[in-house]
Short mmCIF file of C-alpha atoms in Angstrom, two decimals:
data_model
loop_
_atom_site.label_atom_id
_atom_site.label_comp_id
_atom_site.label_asym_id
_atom_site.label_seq_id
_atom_site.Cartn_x
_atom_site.Cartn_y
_atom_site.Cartn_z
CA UNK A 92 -28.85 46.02 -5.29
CA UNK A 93 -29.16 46.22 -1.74
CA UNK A 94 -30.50 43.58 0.40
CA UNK A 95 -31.89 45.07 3.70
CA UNK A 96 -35.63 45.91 3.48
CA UNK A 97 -36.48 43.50 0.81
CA UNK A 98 -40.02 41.90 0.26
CA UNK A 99 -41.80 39.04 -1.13
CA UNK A 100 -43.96 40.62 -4.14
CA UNK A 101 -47.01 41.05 -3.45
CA UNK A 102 -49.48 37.55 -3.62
CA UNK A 103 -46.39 35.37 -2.66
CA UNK A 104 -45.31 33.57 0.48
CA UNK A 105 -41.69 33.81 1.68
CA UNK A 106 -38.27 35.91 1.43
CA UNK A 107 -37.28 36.80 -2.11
CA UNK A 108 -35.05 34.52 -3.60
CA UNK A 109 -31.96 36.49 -3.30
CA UNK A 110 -32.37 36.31 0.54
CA UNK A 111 -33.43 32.32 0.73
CA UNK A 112 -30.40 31.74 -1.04
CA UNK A 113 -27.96 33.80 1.06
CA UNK A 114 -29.58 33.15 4.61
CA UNK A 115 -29.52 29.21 4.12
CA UNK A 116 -26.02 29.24 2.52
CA UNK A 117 -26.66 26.99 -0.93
CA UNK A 118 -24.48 27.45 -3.16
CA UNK A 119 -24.78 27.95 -6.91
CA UNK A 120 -23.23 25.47 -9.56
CA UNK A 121 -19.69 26.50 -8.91
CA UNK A 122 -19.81 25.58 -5.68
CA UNK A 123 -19.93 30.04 -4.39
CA UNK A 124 -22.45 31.03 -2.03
CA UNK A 125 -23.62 34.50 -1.01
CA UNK A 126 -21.43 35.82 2.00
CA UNK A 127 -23.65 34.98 5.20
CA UNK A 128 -23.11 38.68 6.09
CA UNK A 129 -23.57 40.43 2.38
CA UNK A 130 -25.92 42.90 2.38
CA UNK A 131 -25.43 44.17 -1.25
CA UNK A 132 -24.67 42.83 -4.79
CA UNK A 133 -26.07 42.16 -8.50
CA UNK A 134 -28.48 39.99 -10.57
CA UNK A 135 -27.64 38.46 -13.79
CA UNK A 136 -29.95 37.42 -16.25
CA UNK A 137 -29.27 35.55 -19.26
CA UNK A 138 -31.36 33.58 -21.73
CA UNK A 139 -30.88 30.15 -23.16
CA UNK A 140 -32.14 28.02 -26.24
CA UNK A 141 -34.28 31.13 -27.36
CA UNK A 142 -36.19 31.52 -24.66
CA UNK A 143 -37.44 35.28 -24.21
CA UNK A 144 -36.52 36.64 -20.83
CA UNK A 145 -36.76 39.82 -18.99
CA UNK A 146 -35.69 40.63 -16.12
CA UNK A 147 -37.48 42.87 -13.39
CA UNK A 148 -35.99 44.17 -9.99
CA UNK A 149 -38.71 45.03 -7.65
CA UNK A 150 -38.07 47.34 -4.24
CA UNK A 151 -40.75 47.66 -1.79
CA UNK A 152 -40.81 50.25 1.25
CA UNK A 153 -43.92 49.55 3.45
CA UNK A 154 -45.13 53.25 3.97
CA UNK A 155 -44.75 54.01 0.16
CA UNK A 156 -45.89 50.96 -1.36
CA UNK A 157 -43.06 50.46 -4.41
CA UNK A 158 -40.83 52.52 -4.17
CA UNK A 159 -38.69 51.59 -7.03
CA UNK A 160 -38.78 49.32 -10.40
CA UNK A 161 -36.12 48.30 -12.98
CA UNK A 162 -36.24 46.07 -15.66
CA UNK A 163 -33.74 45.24 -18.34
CA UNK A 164 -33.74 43.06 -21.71
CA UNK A 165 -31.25 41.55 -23.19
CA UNK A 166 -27.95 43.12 -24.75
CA UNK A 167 -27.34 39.86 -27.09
CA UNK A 168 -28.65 39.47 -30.38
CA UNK A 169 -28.58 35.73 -29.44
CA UNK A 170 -28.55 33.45 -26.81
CA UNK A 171 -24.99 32.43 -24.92
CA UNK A 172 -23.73 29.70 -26.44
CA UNK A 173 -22.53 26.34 -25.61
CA UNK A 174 -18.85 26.51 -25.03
CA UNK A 175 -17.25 24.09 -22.79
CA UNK A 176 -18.37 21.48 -20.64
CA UNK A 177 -16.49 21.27 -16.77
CA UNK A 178 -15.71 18.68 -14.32
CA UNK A 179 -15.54 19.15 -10.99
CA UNK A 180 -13.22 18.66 -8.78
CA UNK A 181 -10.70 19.36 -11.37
CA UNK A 182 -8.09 17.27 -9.42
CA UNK A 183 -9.13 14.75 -6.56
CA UNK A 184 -7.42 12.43 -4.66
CA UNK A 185 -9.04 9.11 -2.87
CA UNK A 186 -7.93 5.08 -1.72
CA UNK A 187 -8.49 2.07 -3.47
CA UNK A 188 -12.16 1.50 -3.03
CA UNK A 189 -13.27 4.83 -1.75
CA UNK A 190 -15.99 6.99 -3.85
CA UNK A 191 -16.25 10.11 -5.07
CA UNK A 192 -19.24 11.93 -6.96
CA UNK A 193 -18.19 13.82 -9.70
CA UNK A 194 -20.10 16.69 -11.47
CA UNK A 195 -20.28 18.18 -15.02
CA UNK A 196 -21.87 21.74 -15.91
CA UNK A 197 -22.29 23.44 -19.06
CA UNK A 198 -20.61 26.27 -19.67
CA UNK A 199 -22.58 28.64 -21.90
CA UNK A 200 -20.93 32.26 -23.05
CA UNK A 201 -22.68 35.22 -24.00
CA UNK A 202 -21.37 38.26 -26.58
CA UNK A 203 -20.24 40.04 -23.40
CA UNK A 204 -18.13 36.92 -22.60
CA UNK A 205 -19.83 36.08 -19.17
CA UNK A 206 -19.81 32.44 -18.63
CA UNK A 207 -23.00 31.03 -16.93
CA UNK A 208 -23.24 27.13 -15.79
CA UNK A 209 -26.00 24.47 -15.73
CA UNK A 210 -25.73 21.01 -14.24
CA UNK A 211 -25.82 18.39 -16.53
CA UNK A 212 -24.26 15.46 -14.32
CA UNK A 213 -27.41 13.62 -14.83
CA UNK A 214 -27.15 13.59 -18.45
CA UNK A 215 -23.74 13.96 -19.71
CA UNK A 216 -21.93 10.45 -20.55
CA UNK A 217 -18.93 9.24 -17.79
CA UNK A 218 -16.19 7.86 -19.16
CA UNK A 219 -12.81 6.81 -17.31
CA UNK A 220 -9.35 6.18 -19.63
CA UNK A 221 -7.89 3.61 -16.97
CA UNK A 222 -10.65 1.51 -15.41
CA UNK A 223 -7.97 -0.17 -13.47
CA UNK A 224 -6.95 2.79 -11.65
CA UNK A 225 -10.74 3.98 -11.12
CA UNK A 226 -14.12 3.63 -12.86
CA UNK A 227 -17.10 5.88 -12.89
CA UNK A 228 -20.49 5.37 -13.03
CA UNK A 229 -22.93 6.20 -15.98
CA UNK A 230 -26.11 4.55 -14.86
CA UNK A 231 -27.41 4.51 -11.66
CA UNK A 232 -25.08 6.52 -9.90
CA UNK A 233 -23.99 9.48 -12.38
CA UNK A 234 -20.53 10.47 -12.04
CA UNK A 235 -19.79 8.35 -8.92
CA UNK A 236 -15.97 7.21 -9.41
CA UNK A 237 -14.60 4.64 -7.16
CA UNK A 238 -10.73 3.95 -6.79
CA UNK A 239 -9.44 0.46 -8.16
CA UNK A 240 -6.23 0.97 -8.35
CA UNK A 241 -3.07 3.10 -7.56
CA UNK A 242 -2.37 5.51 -10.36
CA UNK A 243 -4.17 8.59 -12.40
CA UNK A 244 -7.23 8.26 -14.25
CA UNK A 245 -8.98 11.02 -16.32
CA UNK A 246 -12.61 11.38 -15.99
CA UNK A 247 -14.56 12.71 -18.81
CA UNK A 248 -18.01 13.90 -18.90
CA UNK A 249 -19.26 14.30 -22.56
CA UNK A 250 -22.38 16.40 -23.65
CA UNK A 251 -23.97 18.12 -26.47
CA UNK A 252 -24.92 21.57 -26.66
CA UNK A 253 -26.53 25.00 -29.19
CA UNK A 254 -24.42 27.42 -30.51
CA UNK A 255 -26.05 30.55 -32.41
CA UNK A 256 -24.81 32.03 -35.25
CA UNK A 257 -27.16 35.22 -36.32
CA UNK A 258 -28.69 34.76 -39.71
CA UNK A 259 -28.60 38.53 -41.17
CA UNK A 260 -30.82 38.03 -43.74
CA UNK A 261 -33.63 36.50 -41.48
CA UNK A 262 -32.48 38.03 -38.35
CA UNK A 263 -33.01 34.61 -36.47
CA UNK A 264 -30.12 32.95 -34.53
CA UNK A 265 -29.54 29.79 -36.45
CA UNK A 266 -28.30 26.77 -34.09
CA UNK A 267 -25.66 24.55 -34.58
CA UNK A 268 -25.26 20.90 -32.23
CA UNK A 269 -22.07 20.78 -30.87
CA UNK A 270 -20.45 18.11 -28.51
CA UNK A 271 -18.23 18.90 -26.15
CA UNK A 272 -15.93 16.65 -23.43
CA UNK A 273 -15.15 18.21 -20.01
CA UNK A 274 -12.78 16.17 -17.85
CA UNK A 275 -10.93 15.94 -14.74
CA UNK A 276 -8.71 14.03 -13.01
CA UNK A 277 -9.00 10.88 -10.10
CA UNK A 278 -5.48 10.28 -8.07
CA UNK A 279 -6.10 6.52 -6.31
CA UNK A 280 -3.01 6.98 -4.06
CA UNK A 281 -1.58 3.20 -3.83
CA UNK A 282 1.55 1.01 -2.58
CA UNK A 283 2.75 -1.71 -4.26
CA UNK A 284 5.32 -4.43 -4.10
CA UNK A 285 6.35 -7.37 -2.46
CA UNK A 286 4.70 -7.87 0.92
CA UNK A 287 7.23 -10.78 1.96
CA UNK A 288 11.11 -10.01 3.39
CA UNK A 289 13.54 -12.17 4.77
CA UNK A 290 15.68 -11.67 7.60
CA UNK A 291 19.34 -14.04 8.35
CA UNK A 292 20.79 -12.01 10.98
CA UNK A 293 22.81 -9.82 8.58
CA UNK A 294 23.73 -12.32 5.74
CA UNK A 295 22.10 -12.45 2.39
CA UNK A 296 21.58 -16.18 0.52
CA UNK A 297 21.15 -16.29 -2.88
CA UNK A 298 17.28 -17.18 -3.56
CA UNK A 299 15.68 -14.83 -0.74
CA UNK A 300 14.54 -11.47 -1.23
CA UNK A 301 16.25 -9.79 1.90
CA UNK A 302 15.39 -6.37 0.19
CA UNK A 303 12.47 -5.41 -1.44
CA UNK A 304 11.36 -2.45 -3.67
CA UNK A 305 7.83 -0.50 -2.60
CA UNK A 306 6.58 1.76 -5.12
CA UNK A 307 4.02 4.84 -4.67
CA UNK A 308 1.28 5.60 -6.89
CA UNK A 309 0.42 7.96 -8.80
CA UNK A 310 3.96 8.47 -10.27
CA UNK A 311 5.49 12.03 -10.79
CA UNK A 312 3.85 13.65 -7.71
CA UNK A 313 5.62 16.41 -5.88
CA UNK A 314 6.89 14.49 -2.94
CA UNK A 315 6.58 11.09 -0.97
CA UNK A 316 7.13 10.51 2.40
CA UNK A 317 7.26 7.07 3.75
CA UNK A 318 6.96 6.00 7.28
CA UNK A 319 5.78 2.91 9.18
CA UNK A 320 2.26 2.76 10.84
CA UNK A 321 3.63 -0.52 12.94
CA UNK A 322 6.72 -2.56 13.23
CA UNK A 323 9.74 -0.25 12.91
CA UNK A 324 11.67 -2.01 14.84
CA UNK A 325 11.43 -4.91 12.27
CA UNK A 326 12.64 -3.49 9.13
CA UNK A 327 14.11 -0.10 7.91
CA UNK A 328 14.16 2.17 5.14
CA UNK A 329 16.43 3.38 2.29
CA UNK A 330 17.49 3.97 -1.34
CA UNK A 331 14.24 6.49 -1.61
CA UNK A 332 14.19 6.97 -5.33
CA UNK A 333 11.34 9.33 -6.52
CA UNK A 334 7.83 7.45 -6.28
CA UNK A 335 10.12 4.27 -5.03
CA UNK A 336 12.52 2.97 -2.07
CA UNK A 337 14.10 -0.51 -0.43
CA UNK A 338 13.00 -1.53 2.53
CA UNK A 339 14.88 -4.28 4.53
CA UNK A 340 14.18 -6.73 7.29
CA UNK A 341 16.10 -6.09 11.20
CA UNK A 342 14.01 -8.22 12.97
CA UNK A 343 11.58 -11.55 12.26
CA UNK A 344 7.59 -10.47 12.36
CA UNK A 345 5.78 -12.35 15.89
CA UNK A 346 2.49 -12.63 13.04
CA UNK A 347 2.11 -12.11 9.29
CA UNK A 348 1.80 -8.86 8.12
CA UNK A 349 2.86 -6.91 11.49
CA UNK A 350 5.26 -4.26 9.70
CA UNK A 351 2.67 -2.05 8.20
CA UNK A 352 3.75 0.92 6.20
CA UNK A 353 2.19 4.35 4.69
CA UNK A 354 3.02 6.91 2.11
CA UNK A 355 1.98 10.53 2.10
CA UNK A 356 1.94 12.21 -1.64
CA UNK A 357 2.03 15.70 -2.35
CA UNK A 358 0.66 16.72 -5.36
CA UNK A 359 1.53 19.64 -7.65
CA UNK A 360 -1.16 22.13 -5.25
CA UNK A 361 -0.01 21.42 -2.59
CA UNK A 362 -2.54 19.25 -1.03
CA UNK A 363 -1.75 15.83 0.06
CA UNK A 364 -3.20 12.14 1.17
CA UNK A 365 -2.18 9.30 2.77
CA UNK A 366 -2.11 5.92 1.61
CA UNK A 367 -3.97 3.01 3.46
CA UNK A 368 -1.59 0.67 5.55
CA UNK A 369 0.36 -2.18 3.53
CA UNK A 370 0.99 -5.21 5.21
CA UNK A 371 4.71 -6.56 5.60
CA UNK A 372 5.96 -9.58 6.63
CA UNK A 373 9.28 -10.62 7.84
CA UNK A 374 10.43 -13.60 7.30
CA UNK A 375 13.36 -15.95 8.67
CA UNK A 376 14.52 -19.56 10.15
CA UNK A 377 13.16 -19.38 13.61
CA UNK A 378 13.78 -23.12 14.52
CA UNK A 379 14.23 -26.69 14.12
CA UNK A 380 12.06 -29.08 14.36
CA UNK A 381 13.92 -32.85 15.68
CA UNK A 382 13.85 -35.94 13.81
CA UNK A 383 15.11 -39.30 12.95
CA UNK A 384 18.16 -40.51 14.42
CA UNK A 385 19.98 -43.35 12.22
CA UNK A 386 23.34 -45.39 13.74
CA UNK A 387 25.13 -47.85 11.25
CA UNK A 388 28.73 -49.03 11.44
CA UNK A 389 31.51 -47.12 9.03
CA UNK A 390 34.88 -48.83 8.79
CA UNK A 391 37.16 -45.31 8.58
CA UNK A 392 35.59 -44.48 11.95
CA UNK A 393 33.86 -47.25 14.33
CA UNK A 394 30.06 -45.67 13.30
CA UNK A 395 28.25 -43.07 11.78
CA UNK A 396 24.87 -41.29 13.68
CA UNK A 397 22.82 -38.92 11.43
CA UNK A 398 20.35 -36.66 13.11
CA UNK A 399 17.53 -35.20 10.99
CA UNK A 400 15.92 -31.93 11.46
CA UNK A 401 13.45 -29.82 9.94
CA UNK A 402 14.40 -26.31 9.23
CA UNK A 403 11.10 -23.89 9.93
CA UNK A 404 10.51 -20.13 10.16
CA UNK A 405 8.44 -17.96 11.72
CA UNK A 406 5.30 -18.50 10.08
CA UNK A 407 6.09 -22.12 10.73
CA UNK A 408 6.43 -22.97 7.18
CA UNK A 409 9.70 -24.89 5.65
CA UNK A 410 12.99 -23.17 4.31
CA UNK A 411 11.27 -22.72 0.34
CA UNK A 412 14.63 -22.84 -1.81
CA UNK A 413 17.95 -24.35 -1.01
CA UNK A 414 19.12 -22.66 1.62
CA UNK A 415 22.89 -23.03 3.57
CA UNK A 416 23.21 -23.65 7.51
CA UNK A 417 26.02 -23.86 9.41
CA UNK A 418 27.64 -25.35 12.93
CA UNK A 419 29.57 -23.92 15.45
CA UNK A 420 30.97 -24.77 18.92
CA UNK A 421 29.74 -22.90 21.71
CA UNK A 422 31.74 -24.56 24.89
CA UNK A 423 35.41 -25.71 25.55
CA UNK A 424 35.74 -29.71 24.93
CA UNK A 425 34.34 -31.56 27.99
CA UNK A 426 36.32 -34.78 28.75
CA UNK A 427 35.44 -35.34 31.99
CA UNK A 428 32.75 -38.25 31.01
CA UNK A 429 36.06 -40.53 29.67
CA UNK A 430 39.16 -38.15 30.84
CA UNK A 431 42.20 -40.53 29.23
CA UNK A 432 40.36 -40.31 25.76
CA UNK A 433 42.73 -39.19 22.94
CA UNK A 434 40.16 -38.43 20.68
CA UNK A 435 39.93 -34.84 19.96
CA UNK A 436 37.00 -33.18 17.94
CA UNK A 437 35.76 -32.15 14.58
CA UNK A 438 36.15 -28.69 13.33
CA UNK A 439 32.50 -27.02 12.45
CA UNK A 440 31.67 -27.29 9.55
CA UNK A 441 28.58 -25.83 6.94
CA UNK A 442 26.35 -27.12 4.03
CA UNK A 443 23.34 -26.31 2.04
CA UNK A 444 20.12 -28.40 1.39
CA UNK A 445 17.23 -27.83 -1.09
CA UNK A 446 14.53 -30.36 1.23
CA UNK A 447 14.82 -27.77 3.99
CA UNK A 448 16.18 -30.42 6.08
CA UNK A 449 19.31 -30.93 7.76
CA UNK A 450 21.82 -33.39 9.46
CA UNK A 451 24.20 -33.71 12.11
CA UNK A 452 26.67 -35.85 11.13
CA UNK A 453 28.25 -37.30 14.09
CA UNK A 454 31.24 -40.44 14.06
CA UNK A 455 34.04 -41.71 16.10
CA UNK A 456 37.59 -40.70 15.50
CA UNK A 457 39.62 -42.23 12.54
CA UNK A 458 40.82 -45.65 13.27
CA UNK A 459 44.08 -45.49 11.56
CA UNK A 460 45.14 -42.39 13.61
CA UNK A 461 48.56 -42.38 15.38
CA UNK A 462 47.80 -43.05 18.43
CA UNK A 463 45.09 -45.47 17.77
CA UNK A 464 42.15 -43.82 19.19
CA UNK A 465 41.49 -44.66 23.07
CA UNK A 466 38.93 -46.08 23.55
CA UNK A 467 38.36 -47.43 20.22
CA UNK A 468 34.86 -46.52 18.87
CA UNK A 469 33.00 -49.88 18.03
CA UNK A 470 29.31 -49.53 16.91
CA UNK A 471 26.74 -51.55 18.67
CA UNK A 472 22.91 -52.11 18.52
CA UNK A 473 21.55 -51.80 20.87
CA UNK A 474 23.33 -48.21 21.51
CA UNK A 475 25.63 -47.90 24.55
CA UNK A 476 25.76 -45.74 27.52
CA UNK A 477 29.61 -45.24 27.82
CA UNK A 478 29.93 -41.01 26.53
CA UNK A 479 33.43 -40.02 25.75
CA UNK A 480 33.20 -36.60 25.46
CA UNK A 481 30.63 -33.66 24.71
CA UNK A 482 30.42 -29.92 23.24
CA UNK A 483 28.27 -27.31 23.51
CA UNK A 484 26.67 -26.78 20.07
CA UNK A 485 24.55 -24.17 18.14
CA UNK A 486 22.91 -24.18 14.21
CA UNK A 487 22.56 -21.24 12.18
CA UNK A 488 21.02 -20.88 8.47
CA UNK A 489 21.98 -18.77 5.85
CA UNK A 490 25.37 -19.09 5.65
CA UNK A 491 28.02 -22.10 5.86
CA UNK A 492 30.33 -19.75 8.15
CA UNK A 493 30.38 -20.84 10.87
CA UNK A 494 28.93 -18.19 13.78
CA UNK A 495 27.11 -16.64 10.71
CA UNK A 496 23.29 -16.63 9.99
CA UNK A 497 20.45 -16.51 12.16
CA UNK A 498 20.34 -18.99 15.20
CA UNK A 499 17.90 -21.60 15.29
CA UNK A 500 19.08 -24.28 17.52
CA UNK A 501 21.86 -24.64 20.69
CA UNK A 502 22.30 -28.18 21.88
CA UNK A 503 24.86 -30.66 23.28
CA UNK A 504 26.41 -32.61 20.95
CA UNK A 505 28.14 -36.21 22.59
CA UNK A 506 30.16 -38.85 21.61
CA UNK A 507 29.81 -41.96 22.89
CA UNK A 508 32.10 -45.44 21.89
CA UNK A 509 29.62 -46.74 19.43
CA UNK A 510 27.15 -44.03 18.30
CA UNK A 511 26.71 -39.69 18.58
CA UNK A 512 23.20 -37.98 20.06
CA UNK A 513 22.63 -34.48 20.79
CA UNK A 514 20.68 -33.72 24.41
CA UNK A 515 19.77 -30.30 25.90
CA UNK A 516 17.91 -28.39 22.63
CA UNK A 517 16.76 -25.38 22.92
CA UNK A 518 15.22 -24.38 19.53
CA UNK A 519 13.97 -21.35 18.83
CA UNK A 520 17.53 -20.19 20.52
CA UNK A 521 17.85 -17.04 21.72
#
């Protein structure tokens, strides 16, 4: 059949249909349309649920009046029957939360074995195995399927059809009810996994995830390719395992949730999306926050001075789990404030606390060493003013080593004849 020169019949308004559909590009149920530029092709007719049908091919030439007519009947004994019901797209991938209408047709076969299609979204019954990857809608919105959650879900349209079977001694087509289920499948493309990672400068205390595992869904996809959207130059990746890998904190995040990451899945035809961002923090000690000071008198070494502080990180939130922290001298010994003291100075030392608070522990030199200590420390209350010495100081946690850990604190620690204090802190330290 040939398109050029075609008419409406006579008594009717408009191009033939063969012309509306190819000239305004709507396509049939399988999604084909006519070429824009065809100018030649074929009809099909077929008949369903008994209906009689002939079909008729009319061409007009103006000067002649018709110049041509064909008609046809039908080749089958019986109609085409009911033989599968399809869901389209076959394969479709989408985000948590996005939607996606999808549609069922009949699929009816004739003795000749050419397949015809009818929409039956409308009607056919939605059904979703895994609601919590994505659910579809069998009300309102027919076969509208909305992404809940990272993983594969099949989506099954079920509907009941007529097959024929020809009845030789009547010569009727007897019918038969059949049901049928047509399905395809929903991809919610997904991350998952901790969203918290903690950062000590290198070191890894027990009781602090300072690696965590991200996995991609759906599982058992082609390929996955990770990458960050922001904050690369806060964490890293590695140990890419499949749908999985580790990711690990470099730096501490300015505000929650700046490291964002993606992942890109390739499916089995080739075609790919891209996951929405997931949020990242991470997490470390950032400072210390100053407390009490105690003095009281010890008899092994003139006085004790304990100085509290409050370990916080960088959300401003305390240390949650015991945690170790560590001291470390940052300057030569200064003298100068009492040069003929004998009195030397304590090595650094480290501890752990599970009330995310620590103390400097400051005290005078033994009394029973040999030399006696010059000048001997004596406590006193009201403190004193005479200093004896000082030290530049700084406080990591994470680690008892000392110079291990991330820095929260530098300072300058002094000893005085009858109590210790720390003056100059700087906290965050850089």
């Amino acid at each position: 059949m040939r398109f050029e020169g075609l008419r409406s019949p006579a008594g009717t308004l408009g191009p033939p249909l063969t012309l509306h559909l190819r000239d305004a590009q709507k396509p049939d149920l399988q999604g084909s349309k006519i070429p824009a530029g065809a100018t030649d092709g074929s009809v099909v007719w077929i008949r369903l649920n008994k209906v009689p049908v002939m079909g008729r091919l009319v061409v007009l030439q103006r000067h002649r009046g018709m110049a041509s007519n064909y008609d046809c009947g039908i080749g089958c004994e019986c109609p085409a029957n009911f033989t599968a019901v399809s869901v389209a797209p076959a394969a479709w991938a989408m985000l948590v939360n996005d939607l996606k209408p999808f549609l069922s047709n009949e699929v009816d076969t004739d003795c000749n074995s050419a397949k015809f299609y009818y929409d039956v979204t409308t009607g056919a019954g939605w059904l979703s195995n895994l609601v919590s990857v994505a659910t579809v809608d069998n009300l309102l919105h027919k076969g509208q399927v909305k992404g809940q959650g990272g993983g594969s879900a099949g989506i099954s349209a079920d509907w009941t059809g007529i097959r024929y079977t020809l009845n030789h001694i009547t010569d009727e087509c007897d019918e038969i009810v059949v049901g049928k289920r047509g399905s395809g499948t929903d991809n919610v493309v997904s991350i998952t996994g901790p969203q918290t990672v903690w950062w000590f400068n290198g070191v890894l205390p027990t009781g602090y995830a300072t690696s965590i595992q991200l996995t991609a869904y759906p599982a058992g996809q082609s390929q996955y390719t990770w990458a960050f959207s922001a904050g690369s130059n806060k964490a890293s990746f590695n140990g890419q395992n499949g749908n999985t890998i580790n990711l690990t904190g470099s730096a501490l995040s300015a505000t929650q949730g700046d490291v964002k990451v993606k992942v890109t899945v390739k499916f089995s035809d080739n075609s790919t999306k891209t996951s929405s961002d997931y949020a990242i923090t991470v997490r470390g000690p950032k400072k210390l926050l100053a407390g009490s000071k105690f003095h009281s008198p010890n008899d092994d070494f003139g006085y004790d001075t304990l100085i509290s502080y409050g370990m916080r990180d960088n959300l401003d939130a305390a240390m949650p789990s015991t945690i170790a922290f560590t001291e470390q001298w940052t300057t030569p010994i200064d003298n100068n404030p009492y040069p003929t003291n004998n009195w030397g100075w304590p090595t650094a030392h480290g501890d752990s606390t599970s009330t995310s608070e620590l103390f400097d522990h400051i005290t005078g030199p033994g009394l029973g060493n040999i030399p006696p200590p010059n000048p001997t420390p004596t406590f006193n209350i009201p403190p004193g003013t005479t200093e004896v010495q000082r030290r530049g100081q700084e406080w990591r946690v994470g680690s008892t080593v000392p110079s291990s850990g991330a820095r929260v604190q530098t300072d300058t620690m002094q000893r005085f004849t009858d109590h210790g204090d720390n003056t100059g802190i700087t906290s965050p330290a850089p």
